[in-house]
Coordinates of C-alpha atoms in Angstrom, one line a residue:
M1 CA 37.7 81.1 229.3
I2 CA 37.2 82.4 225.7
G3 CA 40.9 82.2 225.2
E4 CA 41.2 78.4 226.8
F5 CA 38.4 77.6 224.4
I6 CA 40.2 78.7 221.3
S7 CA 43.2 76.8 222.4
G8 CA 41.0 73.6 222.4
V9 CA 40.2 74.4 218.9
R10 CA 43.9 75.0 218.1
T11 CA 44.6 71.7 219.6
L12 CA 42.4 69.7 216.8
L13 CA 44.5 71.8 214.1
R14 CA 47.7 70.5 215.3
G15 CA 46.3 67.1 215.1
F16 CA 45.9 67.6 211.4
G17 CA 49.2 68.7 211.2
T18 CA 50.4 65.3 211.6
W19 CA 49.4 64.4 208.4
R20 CA 52.6 66.7 207.6
R21 CA 54.4 64.6 209.4
R22 CA 53.5 61.2 209.3
P23 CA 51.2 60.9 206.1
G24 CA 51.0 57.2 205.7
L25 CA 49.9 56.4 209.0
M26 CA 47.5 59.0 209.3
A27 CA 45.8 57.7 205.7
L28 CA 45.6 54.2 207.7
G29 CA 43.4 55.7 210.1
L30 CA 40.9 56.4 207.5
V31 CA 39.8 53.2 207.1
P32 CA 37.8 52.5 210.5
G33 CA 36.1 55.7 210.2
F34 CA 34.8 54.9 206.7
I35 CA 33.4 51.4 207.6
A36 CA 31.8 52.8 210.9
A37 CA 30.6 55.9 208.4
L38 CA 28.8 53.4 206.1
V39 CA 27.1 51.7 209.2
L40 CA 25.7 54.4 210.4
L41 CA 24.7 56.0 207.0
A42 CA 22.5 52.8 206.6
G43 CA 20.5 54.3 209.7
L44 CA 20.6 58.4 209.4
I45 CA 19.6 58.7 205.8
P46 CA 16.1 56.8 206.1
L47 CA 15.7 58.7 209.3
A48 CA 16.2 62.1 207.2
L49 CA 13.9 60.9 204.4
T50 CA 11.0 60.2 206.8
L51 CA 11.4 63.4 209.5
G52 CA 8.4 64.9 208.2
P53 CA 6.0 62.0 208.5
I54 CA 7.7 61.3 212.0
S55 CA 7.1 65.0 213.1
D56 CA 3.6 65.1 211.7
G57 CA 3.0 62.1 213.9
L58 CA 4.4 63.1 217.1
T59 CA 2.0 66.3 216.5
P60 CA -1.4 65.6 215.8
F61 CA -2.6 68.2 218.3
A62 CA -1.4 70.8 215.9
D63 CA -3.4 69.7 212.6
G64 CA -6.0 72.3 213.3
W65 CA -3.1 75.1 213.8
I66 CA -2.4 78.1 211.2
P67 CA -0.3 76.5 208.5
A68 CA 2.6 78.8 209.6
W69 CA 2.6 78.0 213.3
R70 CA 2.1 74.2 212.3
S71 CA 5.2 74.3 210.1
V72 CA 7.2 75.8 212.4
L73 CA 6.5 73.5 215.3
R74 CA 6.8 70.6 213.2
A75 CA 10.1 71.8 211.5
A76 CA 11.3 72.4 215.3
V77 CA 10.4 69.2 216.2
G78 CA 12.2 67.5 213.0
I79 CA 15.4 69.2 214.3
V80 CA 15.3 68.0 217.7
I81 CA 14.7 64.4 216.5
F82 CA 17.6 64.9 214.2
A83 CA 19.8 66.7 216.6
A84 CA 19.3 63.6 219.0
A85 CA 20.1 60.7 216.5
L86 CA 23.0 62.8 215.5
A87 CA 24.4 62.7 218.9
L88 CA 23.8 59.2 219.2
A89 CA 25.2 58.5 215.6
S90 CA 28.2 60.3 217.2
A91 CA 29.0 58.4 220.1
V92 CA 28.2 55.4 218.1
F93 CA 30.4 56.1 215.1
S94 CA 33.3 56.9 217.8
A95 CA 32.5 53.8 219.6
L96 CA 32.8 51.5 216.2
A97 CA 35.8 53.3 214.7
L98 CA 37.3 52.9 218.1
T99 CA 36.7 49.4 218.4
I100 CA 37.4 48.6 214.7
G101 CA 40.7 50.7 214.3
D102 CA 42.0 50.2 217.7
P103 CA 45.3 49.1 216.3
F104 CA 45.6 51.8 213.5
Y105 CA 44.6 54.7 216.5
Q106 CA 47.1 53.0 218.7
R107 CA 50.2 53.3 216.0
I108 CA 49.1 57.1 215.3
W109 CA 48.8 58.0 219.3
R110 CA 52.2 56.1 220.0
A111 CA 53.5 58.0 217.2
V112 CA 52.4 61.4 218.5
E113 CA 53.7 60.7 221.9
A114 CA 57.2 59.7 220.2
D115 CA 57.2 63.0 218.7
L116 CA 56.5 64.9 221.8
G117 CA 59.2 63.2 223.5
D118 CA 59.0 60.9 227.1
A119 CA 56.3 58.5 226.1
P120 CA 54.8 56.6 228.6
P121 CA 56.1 52.9 228.4
S122 CA 52.5 50.9 228.7
D123 CA 50.2 50.9 225.4
G124 CA 47.3 52.4 226.7
G125 CA 45.1 49.4 226.7
G126 CA 44.1 46.5 224.0
F127 CA 41.3 45.5 222.0
W128 CA 39.1 44.4 224.6
M129 CA 39.4 47.5 226.7
A130 CA 38.3 49.3 223.1
V131 CA 35.3 47.0 223.3
G132 CA 34.6 48.3 226.7
E133 CA 35.0 51.9 225.9
G134 CA 32.7 51.3 222.9
L135 CA 29.8 50.1 224.8
R136 CA 30.4 52.5 227.4
L137 CA 30.3 55.6 224.6
V138 CA 27.2 53.9 223.1
V139 CA 25.6 54.2 226.3
L140 CA 26.5 58.0 226.9
G141 CA 25.2 58.3 223.2
I142 CA 21.6 57.3 224.6
L143 CA 21.4 59.6 227.3
I144 CA 22.8 62.5 225.6
A145 CA 20.0 62.0 222.8
I146 CA 17.3 61.6 225.8
A147 CA 18.7 65.1 227.1
V148 CA 18.8 66.6 223.7
L149 CA 15.1 65.5 223.3
L150 CA 14.0 66.8 227.0
L151 CA 15.8 70.0 225.9
G152 CA 13.9 70.0 222.7
L153 CA 10.3 70.1 224.9
I154 CA 11.1 73.7 226.1
P155 CA 8.7 76.0 224.4
L156 CA 9.6 78.4 221.4
I157 CA 13.6 77.8 222.0
G158 CA 13.4 74.0 222.3
G159 CA 14.9 73.4 218.9
F160 CA 17.8 75.7 219.2
L161 CA 18.4 74.7 222.7
G162 CA 18.4 70.8 221.5
A163 CA 20.9 71.5 218.5
V164 CA 23.5 73.4 220.7
G165 CA 23.2 71.1 223.8
G166 CA 23.8 68.2 221.3
V167 CA 26.8 69.4 220.0
V168 CA 27.9 70.8 223.6
L169 CA 27.6 67.2 225.3
S170 CA 28.9 65.3 222.4
G171 CA 32.0 67.3 221.9
R172 CA 32.7 67.2 225.8
M173 CA 31.8 63.3 225.6
L174 CA 34.4 63.0 222.6
A175 CA 37.0 64.8 224.1
R176 CA 37.1 62.6 227.5
E177 CA 37.0 59.4 225.7
L178 CA 39.8 60.3 223.0
T179 CA 42.2 61.4 225.6
G180 CA 41.3 57.9 227.5
R181 CA 44.2 56.3 225.7
A182 CA 47.1 58.3 227.0
F183 CA 45.6 58.5 230.6
D184 CA 45.3 54.6 230.6
A185 CA 49.0 54.5 229.6
R186 CA 50.0 56.8 232.4
D187 CA 47.5 54.6 234.6
L188 CA 45.6 57.4 236.3
S189 CA 43.0 56.9 238.4
P190 CA 39.5 58.2 238.1
A191 CA 40.4 60.7 240.6
D192 CA 43.3 62.3 238.8
R193 CA 41.4 62.4 236.0
A194 CA 38.8 64.4 237.3
V195 CA 41.3 66.9 238.5
L196 CA 42.6 66.8 235.2
F197 CA 39.5 68.0 233.3
R198 CA 38.4 70.6 236.0
G199 CA 41.8 72.4 235.5
S200 CA 41.3 72.5 231.7
R201 CA 37.3 72.7 231.2
A202 CA 37.5 75.5 228.5
R203 CA 40.1 73.8 226.7
V204 CA 38.8 70.5 226.3
L205 CA 35.6 71.8 225.8
G206 CA 36.7 73.8 222.7
F207 CA 38.6 70.7 221.3
G208 CA 35.6 68.6 221.6
V209 CA 33.1 71.3 220.3
A210 CA 35.5 71.8 217.3
T211 CA 35.5 67.6 216.5
Q212 CA 32.0 67.4 216.7
L213 CA 31.2 70.1 214.3
C214 CA 33.6 68.7 212.0
F215 CA 32.0 65.2 212.3
L216 CA 28.6 67.1 211.5
I217 CA 30.1 67.7 208.1
P218 CA 29.5 65.1 205.4
G219 CA 32.4 62.8 205.1
G220 CA 33.7 64.9 207.9
A221 CA 33.8 62.1 210.8
V222 CA 35.8 59.8 208.5
A223 CA 38.3 62.5 207.6
V224 CA 39.0 64.1 211.0
M225 CA 39.0 60.8 213.0
P226 CA 42.8 60.3 212.8
A227 CA 43.4 64.1 213.3
A228 CA 41.3 64.1 216.4
V229 CA 43.1 61.0 218.1
A230 CA 46.5 62.9 217.3
G231 CA 44.8 65.9 218.8
A232 CA 43.5 64.1 221.8
T233 CA 47.1 62.9 222.5
V234 CA 48.3 66.6 222.6
L235 CA 45.4 67.9 224.6
A236 CA 46.3 64.9 227.2
R237 CA 49.9 66.3 227.6
T238 CA 48.9 69.8 227.7
M239 CA 46.4 68.7 230.7
L240 CA 49.2 67.1 232.4
Q241 CA 51.7 70.0 232.1
R242 CA 48.9 72.6 233.0
T243 CA 47.8 70.3 236.1
P244 CA 50.4 68.9 237.9
L245 CA 49.1 65.6 240.0
P246 CA 50.5 64.6 243.4
Q247 CA 53.1 61.7 243.2
H248 CA 51.3 58.7 244.7
T249 CA 54.7 56.8 246.0
P250 CA 53.6 54.3 248.4
Q251 CA 56.7 53.7 251.3
H252 CA 58.4 51.0 251.6
P253 CA 58.4 49.5 254.9
S254 CA 61.9 49.6 254.9
Q255 CA 61.7 53.5 254.6
H256 CA 59.5 53.7 257.5
T257 CA 60.5 55.7 260.7
T258 CA 61.8 53.3 263.3
Q259 CA 59.8 53.5 266.5
H260 CA 61.9 53.6 269.5
T261 CA 60.7 52.6 272.8
P262 CA 61.1 55.7 275.1
Q263 CA 63.7 54.6 277.6
H264 CA 62.5 55.6 281.0
A265 CA 64.9 56.6 283.9
P266 CA 65.6 53.6 286.6
P267 CA 63.6 53.9 289.2
P268 CA 65.2 55.8 292.7
P269 CA 66.2 53.1 295.4
L270 CA 64.2 51.8 298.0
P271 CA 64.9 52.7 301.8
G272 CA 67.5 51.1 303.2
S273 CA 69.1 49.6 299.9
V274 CA 72.4 50.2 298.8
S275 CA 72.6 52.6 295.6
A276 CA 75.6 52.3 292.8
P277 CA 78.6 54.3 293.9
L278 CA 78.9 58.0 292.8
P279 CA 81.6 58.9 290.5
P280 CA 84.8 60.4 291.6
P281 CA 84.8 63.9 291.9
P282 CA 87.0 65.7 289.3
G283 CA 90.6 66.3 290.3
S284 CA 90.5 63.4 292.7
G285 CA 93.4 61.8 291.3
H286 CA 91.6 58.6 290.5
A287 CA 91.6 57.3 287.0

């Protein structure tokens, strides 16, 4: 399992290798990430500057505690709040970047598919599909943020669990979302995708966690997004190779087995009736 997780991290590194082969195309992929990052920073920076007062307002019961314990509690609350905000911000960033940069990321995806060979003929969706996926990402991000906040309520270890849970859940969500274009282009059903993800859980998680950790670095989300799109394309192809799917080929009516009506032997003649003459015995001389 650890080896699979590391293989997922290496898949992201393979995405960075696309810079060497197609630098101009990857550079275009920086533009939508930069725009999305500016929008998010407008909300994250004020939140970071007001974490102290927010934590104080949420924990009035700790005013009479020993200063050291009060500081620990409020620091933990601040960490959980910011971790939840980062989980939501990651989803919103991906949604904005994928929607704004759909033409750019589609070209990156197509180039990686061509480099790997046997590219699917479909384009994997268009602008409105990207908008729909973006809205779904935002909803998932809200749910993950709520989960992180609930984890943060666990005494003593809530801050740690909230931070780790936010990275893991957000990373898994990113991996599933970024591989979506490759699967859409192959017209895979939700059931088929579930089979693929079950067959490569640790690898998918390694890719997603590595991507999410890079997103947490200042400026990392902008720099990593094109490589994440390229790496997710490689990941999708690897998943398809590791877990072959059954071929769902509907039978054409002409291919159906012809149903023959069984021929029953004729009924025996009734008593007194004349039956058909019997064939002559062998060697009787009749032709």
